[in-house]
PDB file of C-alpha atoms and ligand atoms in Angstrom:
ATOM      1  CA  MET B  29      30.194 -39.255 -96.318  1.00 94.00           C
ATOM      2  CA  ILE B  30      33.452 -38.504 -97.239  1.00 98.00           C
ATOM      3  CA  GLU B  31      36.286 -41.248 -97.904  1.00 98.00           C
ATOM      4  CA  LEU B  32      39.881 -40.311 -96.932  1.00 98.00           C
ATOM      5  CA  PHE B  33      42.838 -42.103 -98.545  1.00 98.00           C
ATOM      6  CA  SER B  34      45.652 -41.308 -96.171  1.00 98.00           C
ATOM      7  CA  ALA B  35      48.823 -42.601 -94.501  1.00 98.00           C
ATOM      8  CA  ASP B  36      50.048 -41.199 -91.354  1.00 96.00           C
ATOM      9  CA  THR B  37      51.971 -38.283 -92.237  1.00 97.00           C
ATOM     10  CA  PRO B  38      52.169 -34.701 -92.116  1.00 98.00           C
ATOM     11  CA  ASN B  39      49.989 -34.309 -95.576  1.00 98.00           C
ATOM     12  CA  GLY B  40      47.871 -37.061 -94.384  1.00 98.00           C
ATOM     13  CA  LYS B  41      47.062 -35.673 -90.728  1.00 98.00           C
ATOM     14  CA  LYS B  42      46.106 -32.098 -92.359  1.00 98.00           C
ATOM     15  CA  ILE B  43      42.995 -33.817 -93.766  1.00 98.00           C
ATOM     16  CA  SER B  44      42.095 -35.956 -90.814  1.00 98.00           C
ATOM     17  CA  ILE B  45      42.195 -32.776 -88.670  1.00 98.00           C
ATOM     18  CA  MET B  46      40.357 -30.592 -90.907  1.00 98.00           C
ATOM     19  CA  LEU B  47      37.434 -33.404 -91.178  1.00 98.00           C
ATOM     20  CA  GLU B  48      37.650 -33.559 -87.403  1.00 98.00           C
ATOM     21  CA  GLU B  49      37.202 -29.840 -87.119  1.00 98.00           C
ATOM     22  CA  VAL B  50      34.245 -29.304 -89.493  1.00 98.00           C
ATOM     23  CA  GLY B  51      32.572 -32.378 -88.119  1.00 98.00           C
ATOM     24  CA  LEU B  52      31.989 -34.385 -91.526  1.00 97.00           C
ATOM     25  CA  ASP B  53      31.538 -37.841 -91.390  1.00 96.00           C
ATOM     26  CA  TYR B  54      34.271 -39.786 -92.818  1.00 98.00           C
ATOM     27  CA  LYS B  55      36.008 -42.840 -93.116  1.00 97.00           C
ATOM     28  CA  VAL B  56      39.826 -43.720 -93.546  1.00 98.00           C
ATOM     29  CA  THR B  57      41.363 -46.065 -96.277  1.00 98.00           C
ATOM     30  CA  LYS B  58      44.806 -46.630 -95.671  1.00 97.00           C
ATOM     31  CA  VAL B  59      47.331 -46.344 -98.163  1.00 98.00           C
ATOM     32  CA  ASP B  60      50.424 -48.485 -97.155  1.00 98.00           C
ATOM     33  CA  LEU B  61      53.059 -46.237 -98.685  1.00 98.00           C
ATOM     34  CA  ASN B  62      55.822 -48.866 -97.614  1.00 97.00           C
ATOM     35  CA  LYS B  63      54.071 -51.489 -99.493  1.00 98.00           C
ATOM     36  CA  GLY B  64      54.014 -49.424-102.668  1.00 98.00           C
ATOM     37  CA  GLU B  65      49.919 -49.560-102.292  1.00 98.00           C
ATOM     38  CA  GLN B  66      49.836 -45.755-103.900  1.00 98.00           C
ATOM     39  CA  PHE B  67      51.010 -47.300-107.127  1.00 98.00           C
ATOM     40  CA  GLN B  68      48.185 -49.393-107.730  1.00 98.00           C
ATOM     41  CA  PRO B  69      46.149 -48.607-110.939  1.00 98.00           C
ATOM     42  CA  ASP B  70      42.843 -48.135-108.817  1.00 97.00           C
ATOM     43  CA  PHE B  71      44.460 -45.478-106.729  1.00 98.00           C
ATOM     44  CA  ARG B  72      46.308 -43.652-109.761  1.00 98.00           C
ATOM     45  CA  LYS B  73      42.984 -43.086-111.227  1.00 97.00           C
ATOM     46  CA  ILE B  74      42.218 -40.642-108.234  1.00 98.00           C
ATOM     47  CA  SER B  75      45.664 -39.538-107.629  1.00 98.00           C
ATOM     48  CA  PRO B  76      47.693 -38.850-110.620  1.00 98.00           C
ATOM     49  CA  PHE B  77      51.115 -38.547-109.014  1.00 98.00           C
ATOM     50  CA  SER B  78      50.521 -41.715-106.627  1.00 98.00           C
ATOM     51  CA  LYS B  79      50.338 -39.633-103.507  1.00 98.00           C
ATOM     52  CA  ILE B  80      48.148 -39.227-100.317  1.00 98.00           C
ATOM     53  CA  PRO B  81      46.246 -37.585 -99.189  1.00 98.00           C
ATOM     54  CA  VAL B  82      43.174 -37.975-101.762  1.00 98.00           C
ATOM     55  CA  ILE B  83      39.223 -37.786-100.825  1.00 98.00           C
ATOM     56  CA  ILE B  84      36.251 -38.910-102.416  1.00 98.00           C
ATOM     57  CA  ASP B  85      33.074 -36.995-101.318  1.00 98.00           C
ATOM     58  CA  HIS B  86      30.244 -39.563-101.745  1.00 97.00           C
ATOM     59  CA  LYS B  87      27.707 -37.042-101.034  1.00 95.00           C
ATOM     60  CA  ASN B  88      28.707 -35.074-103.863  1.00 96.00           C
ATOM     61  CA  ASN B  89      28.266 -37.382-106.914  1.00 96.00           C
ATOM     62  CA  LYS B  90      31.849 -39.256-105.997  1.00 97.00           C
ATOM     63  CA  GLU B  91      33.682 -36.151-106.638  1.00 97.00           C
ATOM     64  CA  THR B  92      37.349 -36.712-106.149  1.00 98.00           C
ATOM     65  CA  VAL B  93      39.942 -34.228-104.797  1.00 98.00           C
ATOM     66  CA  PHE B  94      43.686 -34.730-104.704  1.00 98.00           C
ATOM     67  CA  GLU B  95      46.706 -32.248-103.241  1.00 98.00           C
ATOM     68  CA  SER B  96      46.033 -31.393 -99.676  1.00 98.00           C
ATOM     69  CA  GLY B  97      45.870 -27.752-100.339  1.00 98.00           C
ATOM     70  CA  ALA B  98      43.119 -28.199-102.756  1.00 98.00           C
ATOM     71  CA  ILE B  99      41.362 -30.769-100.288  1.00 98.00           C
ATOM     72  CA  LEU B 100      41.391 -28.185 -97.321  1.00 98.00           C
ATOM     73  CA  MET B 101      39.887 -25.385 -99.595  1.00 98.00           C
ATOM     74  CA  TYR B 102      37.252 -28.100-100.841  1.00 98.00           C
ATOM     75  CA  LEU B 103      36.209 -28.671 -97.296  1.00 98.00           C
ATOM     76  CA  GLY B 104      36.466 -25.488 -95.962  1.00 98.00           C
ATOM     77  CA  GLU B 105      34.162 -24.065 -98.977  1.00 98.00           C
ATOM     78  CA  LYS B 106      31.800 -27.326 -98.298  1.00 98.00           C
ATOM     79  CA  SER B 107      31.685 -26.278 -94.470  1.00 98.00           C
ATOM     80  CA  ASN B 108      31.954 -22.843 -94.657  1.00 98.00           C
ATOM     81  CA  LYS B 109      34.417 -23.080 -91.945  1.00 98.00           C
ATOM     82  CA  PHE B 110      38.187 -22.092 -91.466  1.00 98.00           C
ATOM     83  CA  TYR B 111      37.882 -20.320 -94.709  1.00 98.00           C
ATOM     84  CA  ASP B 112      36.179 -17.022 -94.588  1.00 98.00           C
ATOM     85  CA  GLN B 113      35.399 -15.278 -98.242  1.00 97.00           C
ATOM     86  CA  LYS B 114      36.696 -12.193 -96.857  1.00 97.00           C
ATOM     87  CA  ASP B 115      39.999 -13.514 -95.519  1.00 98.00           C
ATOM     88  CA  ARG B 116      40.781 -15.686 -98.303  1.00 98.00           C
ATOM     89  CA  LEU B 117      43.506 -13.645-100.167  1.00 98.00           C
ATOM     90  CA  LYS B 118      45.284 -13.793 -96.754  1.00 98.00           C
ATOM     91  CA  ILE B 119      44.461 -17.591 -96.318  1.00 98.00           C
ATOM     92  CA  ASN B 120      45.403 -18.575 -99.974  1.00 98.00           C
ATOM     93  CA  GLN B 121      48.947 -16.915 -99.462  1.00 98.00           C
ATOM     94  CA  TRP B 122      49.794 -18.652 -96.064  1.00 98.00           C
ATOM     95  CA  LEU B 123      48.315 -22.008 -97.571  1.00 98.00           C
ATOM     96  CA  MET B 124      50.143 -21.826-100.793  1.00 98.00           C
ATOM     97  CA  ALA B 125      53.464 -21.103 -98.688  1.00 98.00           C
ATOM     98  CA  GLN B 126      52.808 -24.284 -97.023  1.00 98.00           C
ATOM     99  CA  MET B 127      52.087 -26.305 -99.889  1.00 98.00           C
ATOM    100  CA  GLY B 128      54.718 -24.891-102.169  1.00 98.00           C
ATOM    101  CA  TYR B 129      57.903 -24.022 -99.500  1.00 98.00           C
ATOM    102  CA  VAL B 130      57.232 -25.165 -95.752  1.00 98.00           C
ATOM    103  CA  GLY B 131      56.237 -28.454 -96.444  1.00 98.00           C
ATOM    104  CA  PRO B 132      58.543 -29.404 -99.390  1.00 98.00           C
ATOM    105  CA  ILE B 133      61.548 -28.008 -97.595  1.00 98.00           C
ATOM    106  CA  ILE B 134      60.805 -29.633 -94.367  1.00 98.00           C
ATOM    107  CA  GLY B 135      60.354 -33.007 -96.048  1.00 98.00           C
ATOM    108  CA  GLN B 136      63.610 -32.849 -97.480  1.00 98.00           C
ATOM    109  CA  HIS B 137      65.135 -32.142 -94.066  1.00 98.00           C
ATOM    110  CA  HIS B 138      63.243 -35.450 -93.174  1.00 98.00           C
ATOM    111  CA  GLN B 139      64.883 -37.267 -95.798  1.00 98.00           C
ATOM    112  CA  PHE B 140      68.271 -36.020 -94.897  1.00 98.00           C
ATOM    113  CA  HIS B 141      68.403 -35.472 -91.270  1.00 98.00           C
ATOM    114  CA  HIS B 142      66.108 -37.880 -89.857  1.00 98.00           C
ATOM    115  CA  TYR B 143      65.919 -40.769 -92.388  1.00 97.00           C
ATOM    116  CA  ASN B 144      69.259 -40.969 -94.021  1.00 98.00           C
ATOM    117  CA  PRO B 145      71.651 -39.177 -91.919  1.00 97.00           C
ATOM    118  CA  GLY B 146      75.581 -39.410 -93.023  1.00 98.00           C
ATOM    119  CA  LYS B 147      74.495 -39.820 -96.680  1.00 98.00           C
ATOM    120  CA  SER B 148      74.929 -36.224 -97.553  1.00 98.00           C
ATOM    121  CA  LYS B 149      76.543 -33.375 -95.678  1.00 98.00           C
ATOM    122  CA  PHE B 150      75.586 -31.097 -98.370  1.00 98.00           C
ATOM    123  CA  GLY B 151      71.763 -32.230 -98.278  1.00 98.00           C
ATOM    124  CA  GLU B 152      71.894 -32.267 -94.396  1.00 98.00           C
ATOM    125  CA  ASP B 153      73.325 -28.586 -93.869  1.00 98.00           C
ATOM    126  CA  ARG B 154      71.455 -27.040 -96.774  1.00 98.00           C
ATOM    127  CA  TYR B 155      68.079 -28.420 -95.355  1.00 98.00           C
ATOM    128  CA  PHE B 156      68.634 -28.023 -91.620  1.00 98.00           C
ATOM    129  CA  LYS B 157      69.890 -24.304 -92.263  1.00 98.00           C
ATOM    130  CA  ILE B 158      66.175 -23.693 -94.405  1.00 98.00           C
ATOM    131  CA  VAL B 159      64.291 -25.307 -91.926  1.00 98.00           C
ATOM    132  CA  LYS B 160      65.868 -23.138 -89.253  1.00 98.00           C
ATOM    133  CA  THR B 161      64.913 -19.992 -91.325  1.00 98.00           C
ATOM    134  CA  ILE B 162      61.525 -21.431 -91.579  1.00 98.00           C
ATOM    135  CA  TYR B 163      60.992 -21.676 -87.869  1.00 98.00           C
ATOM    136  CA  ARG B 164      62.356 -17.994 -87.590  1.00 98.00           C
ATOM    137  CA  ASP B 165      60.068 -16.562 -90.281  1.00 98.00           C
ATOM    138  CA  LEU B 166      57.009 -18.562 -88.778  1.00 98.00           C
ATOM    139  CA  ASP B 167      57.671 -16.900 -85.308  1.00 98.00           C
ATOM    140  CA  GLU B 168      58.181 -13.493 -86.809  1.00 98.00           C
ATOM    141  CA  ARG B 169      54.733 -13.881 -88.619  1.00 98.00           C
ATOM    142  CA  LEU B 170      53.074 -15.274 -85.320  1.00 98.00           C
ATOM    143  CA  ALA B 171      54.779 -12.346 -83.423  1.00 98.00           C
ATOM    144  CA  GLN B 172      52.373 -10.016 -85.642  1.00 98.00           C
ATOM    145  CA  SER B 173      48.788 -12.312 -85.320  1.00 98.00           C
ATOM    146  CA  SER B 174      47.682 -15.213 -83.218  1.00 98.00           C
ATOM    147  CA  TYR B 175      47.323 -17.371 -86.412  1.00 98.00           C
ATOM    148  CA  LEU B 176      49.395 -17.461 -89.695  1.00 98.00           C
ATOM    149  CA  ALA B 177      46.565 -15.577 -91.771  1.00 98.00           C
ATOM    150  CA  GLY B 178      45.279 -13.087 -88.976  1.00 98.00           C
ATOM    151  CA  GLU B 179      43.393 -13.582 -86.026  1.00 98.00           C
ATOM    152  CA  GLN B 180      41.250 -16.383 -86.846  1.00 98.00           C
ATOM    153  CA  TYR B 181      42.412 -20.216 -87.200  1.00 98.00           C
ATOM    154  CA  THR B 182      42.300 -21.207 -90.610  1.00 98.00           C
ATOM    155  CA  ILE B 183      42.958 -23.891 -92.983  1.00 99.00           C
ATOM    156  CA  ALA B 184      46.508 -22.109 -93.526  1.00 98.00           C
ATOM    157  CA  ASP B 185      47.169 -23.064 -89.672  1.00 99.00           C
ATOM    158  CA  ILE B 186      45.693 -26.739 -90.457  1.00 99.00           C
ATOM    159  CA  ALA B 187      48.265 -27.014 -93.331  1.00 98.00           C
ATOM    160  CA  THR B 188      51.065 -25.782 -91.271  1.00 99.00           C
ATOM    161  CA  TRP B 189      50.842 -27.270 -87.839  1.00 98.00           C
ATOM    162  CA  PRO B 190      51.264 -31.168 -88.815  1.00 98.00           C
ATOM    163  CA  TRP B 191      54.621 -30.072 -90.306  1.00 98.00           C
ATOM    164  CA  ILE B 192      55.696 -28.400 -87.020  1.00 98.00           C
ATOM    165  CA  ALA B 193      54.371 -31.396 -85.180  1.00 98.00           C
ATOM    166  CA  ARG B 194      57.339 -32.970 -86.132  1.00 98.00           C
ATOM    167  CA  HIS B 195      59.807 -30.890 -84.592  1.00 98.00           C
ATOM    168  CA  GLU B 196      61.397 -33.682 -82.568  1.00 98.00           C
ATOM    169  CA  TRP B 197      62.891 -34.868 -86.011  1.00 98.00           C
ATOM    170  CA  HIS B 198      63.861 -31.144 -86.686  1.00 98.00           C
ATOM    171  CA  ASP B 199      66.300 -30.700 -83.923  1.00 97.00           C
ATOM    172  CA  ILE B 200      66.079 -26.890 -84.111  1.00 98.00           C
ATOM    173  CA  GLY B 201      64.459 -26.357 -80.611  1.00 97.00           C
ATOM    174  CA  LEU B 202      60.894 -25.388 -81.236  1.00 98.00           C
ATOM    175  CA  LYS B 203      60.542 -23.922 -77.406  1.00 97.00           C
ATOM    176  CA  ASN B 204      63.340 -21.459 -78.417  1.00 97.00           C
ATOM    177  CA  TYR B 205      60.788 -19.778 -81.098  1.00 98.00           C
ATOM    178  CA  ASN B 206      58.243 -18.401 -78.401  1.00 98.00           C
ATOM    179  CA  ASN B 207      55.601 -17.214 -80.760  1.00 98.00           C
ATOM    180  CA  LEU B 208      55.880 -20.380 -82.715  1.00 98.00           C
ATOM    181  CA  SER B 209      55.473 -22.649 -79.894  1.00 98.00           C
ATOM    182  CA  ASN B 210      52.831 -20.911 -78.348  1.00 98.00           C
ATOM    183  CA  TRP B 211      50.599 -21.058 -81.654  1.00 98.00           C
ATOM    184  CA  TYR B 212      52.010 -24.868 -81.676  1.00 98.00           C
ATOM    185  CA  LEU B 213      50.388 -25.573 -78.235  1.00 98.00           C
ATOM    186  CA  GLU B 214      47.420 -23.616 -78.674  1.00 98.00           C
ATOM    187  CA  ILE B 215      46.344 -25.755 -81.678  1.00 98.00           C
ATOM    188  CA  ALA B 216      47.754 -28.945 -79.802  1.00 98.00           C
ATOM    189  CA  LYS B 217      44.918 -28.317 -77.182  1.00 98.00           C
ATOM    190  CA  ARG B 218      42.142 -28.226 -79.617  1.00 98.00           C
ATOM    191  CA  LYS B 219      39.886 -31.576 -79.404  1.00 98.00           C
ATOM    192  CA  ALA B 220      39.574 -32.017 -83.272  1.00 98.00           C
ATOM    193  CA  VAL B 221      43.470 -31.750 -83.772  1.00 98.00           C
ATOM    194  CA  ILE B 222      43.924 -34.280 -80.751  1.00 98.00           C
ATOM    195  CA  LYS B 223      41.590 -36.738 -82.650  1.00 98.00           C
ATOM    196  CA  GLY B 224      42.742 -35.928 -86.153  1.00 98.00           C
ATOM    197  CA  TYR B 225      46.427 -36.411 -85.276  1.00 98.00           C
ATOM    198  CA  ASP B 226      45.680 -39.697 -84.297  1.00 98.00           C
ATOM    199  CA  PHE B 227      43.537 -40.818 -87.053  1.00 97.00           C
ATOM    200  CA  MET B 228      45.176 -44.089 -87.533  1.00 96.00           C
ATOM    201  CA  LYS B 229      43.999 -44.943 -83.854  1.00 95.00           C
ATOM    202  CA  ARG B 230      47.629 -46.140 -82.755  1.00 95.00           C
ATOM    203  CA  GLY B 231      47.307 -43.947 -79.304  1.00 96.00           C
ATOM    204  CA  GLU B 232      49.511 -41.453 -80.860  1.00 94.00           C
ATOM    205  CA  ALA B 233      49.891 -38.531 -78.553  1.00 96.00           C
ATOM    206  CA  ILE B 234      50.973 -35.020 -79.983  1.00 98.00           C
ATOM    207  CA  PRO B 235      54.831 -34.256 -79.116  1.00 97.00           C
ATOM    208  CA  LEU B 236      54.909 -31.066 -77.003  1.00 96.00           C
ATOM    209  CA  PRO B 237      58.395 -29.043 -76.845  1.00 94.00           C
TER     210      PRO B 237
HETATM  211  N1  GSH E  11      51.810 -31.879-102.648  1.00 64.59           N
HETATM  212  C1  GSH E  11      51.351 -32.974-102.132  1.00 64.59           C
HETATM  213  C2  GSH E  11      52.006 -34.195-101.614  1.00 64.59           C
HETATM  214  C3  GSH E  11      51.631 -35.136-101.192  1.00 64.59           C
HETATM  215  C4  GSH E  11      52.781 -36.488-100.723  1.00 64.59           C
HETATM  216  O1  GSH E  11      54.009 -35.822-100.767  1.00 64.59           O
HETATM  217  N2  GSH E  11      52.371 -37.412-100.240  1.00 64.59           N
HETATM  218  C5  GSH E  11      53.346 -38.402 -99.549  1.00 64.59           C
HETATM  219  C6  GSH E  11      53.244 -38.837 -98.154  1.00 64.59           C
HETATM  220  S1  GSH E  11      53.194 -37.502 -97.042  1.00 64.59           S
HETATM  221  C7  GSH E  11      53.297 -39.838-100.542  1.00 64.59           C
HETATM  222  O2  GSH E  11      51.841 -39.879-100.723  1.00 64.59           O
HETATM  223  N3  GSH E  11      54.263 -40.291-100.640  1.00 64.59           N
HETATM  224  C8  GSH E  11      54.108 -41.616-101.319  1.00 64.59           C
HETATM  225  C9  GSH E  11      55.384 -41.520-102.588  1.00 64.59           C
HETATM  226  O3  GSH E  11      55.896 -40.768-102.913  1.00 64.59           O
HETATM  227  O4  GSH E  11      55.372 -42.625-103.200  1.00 64.59           O
HETATM  228  C10 GSH E  11      50.062 -32.781-101.045  1.00 64.59           C
HETATM  229  O5  GSH E  11      50.041 -31.962-100.320  1.00 64.59           O
HETATM  230  O6  GSH E  11      48.893 -33.415-100.897  1.00 64.59           O
END
């Protein structure tokens, strides 16, 4: 059994979606970020930067894994799904791009544009512009292949999709990006994605463009 320490955020949803996709038995332990539960000493033992998501694999000697990209790789290797050995070089590149660029930049856009509008024109303009570029670049990539790392749905898509699922907050107009919105909608139809998206069981529906 996998224990998932998480909160209802794009990084959190990556892992619930992956767990639903691979069909591993899991339970969710909620970490209330607003209450600062991520800073509790017990949680910091498994999450050195006080961040969700983290997993404990109770079937593998209570192995703990932090960082969503590392968790996706671990679960991909464990299940032999969505992380084919032969495609790993491509998958790793798109996964690292999500971890190091797409997620952190969209996260800043959420901070300036969605949560704190009016506080910094520079921050709002800067991240709006870069997120627009990210939409364009992903759209161009998805004109060349059905999924980010090629013709197969992989952990790179699972990592990126929950960030695009916040498209209403982005105000960029997902439907103006045909390839990106087709990819988004295709993935949004998957049963595991619908279930993993609502892993907090609040009846949360996937926002459609
Ligand atoms: N690179 C990390 C980022 C994790 C992260 O930023 N988690 C946020 C929620 S999405 C968090 O736990 N924030 C709590 C805090 O910063 O206090 C990953 O992908 O796992």
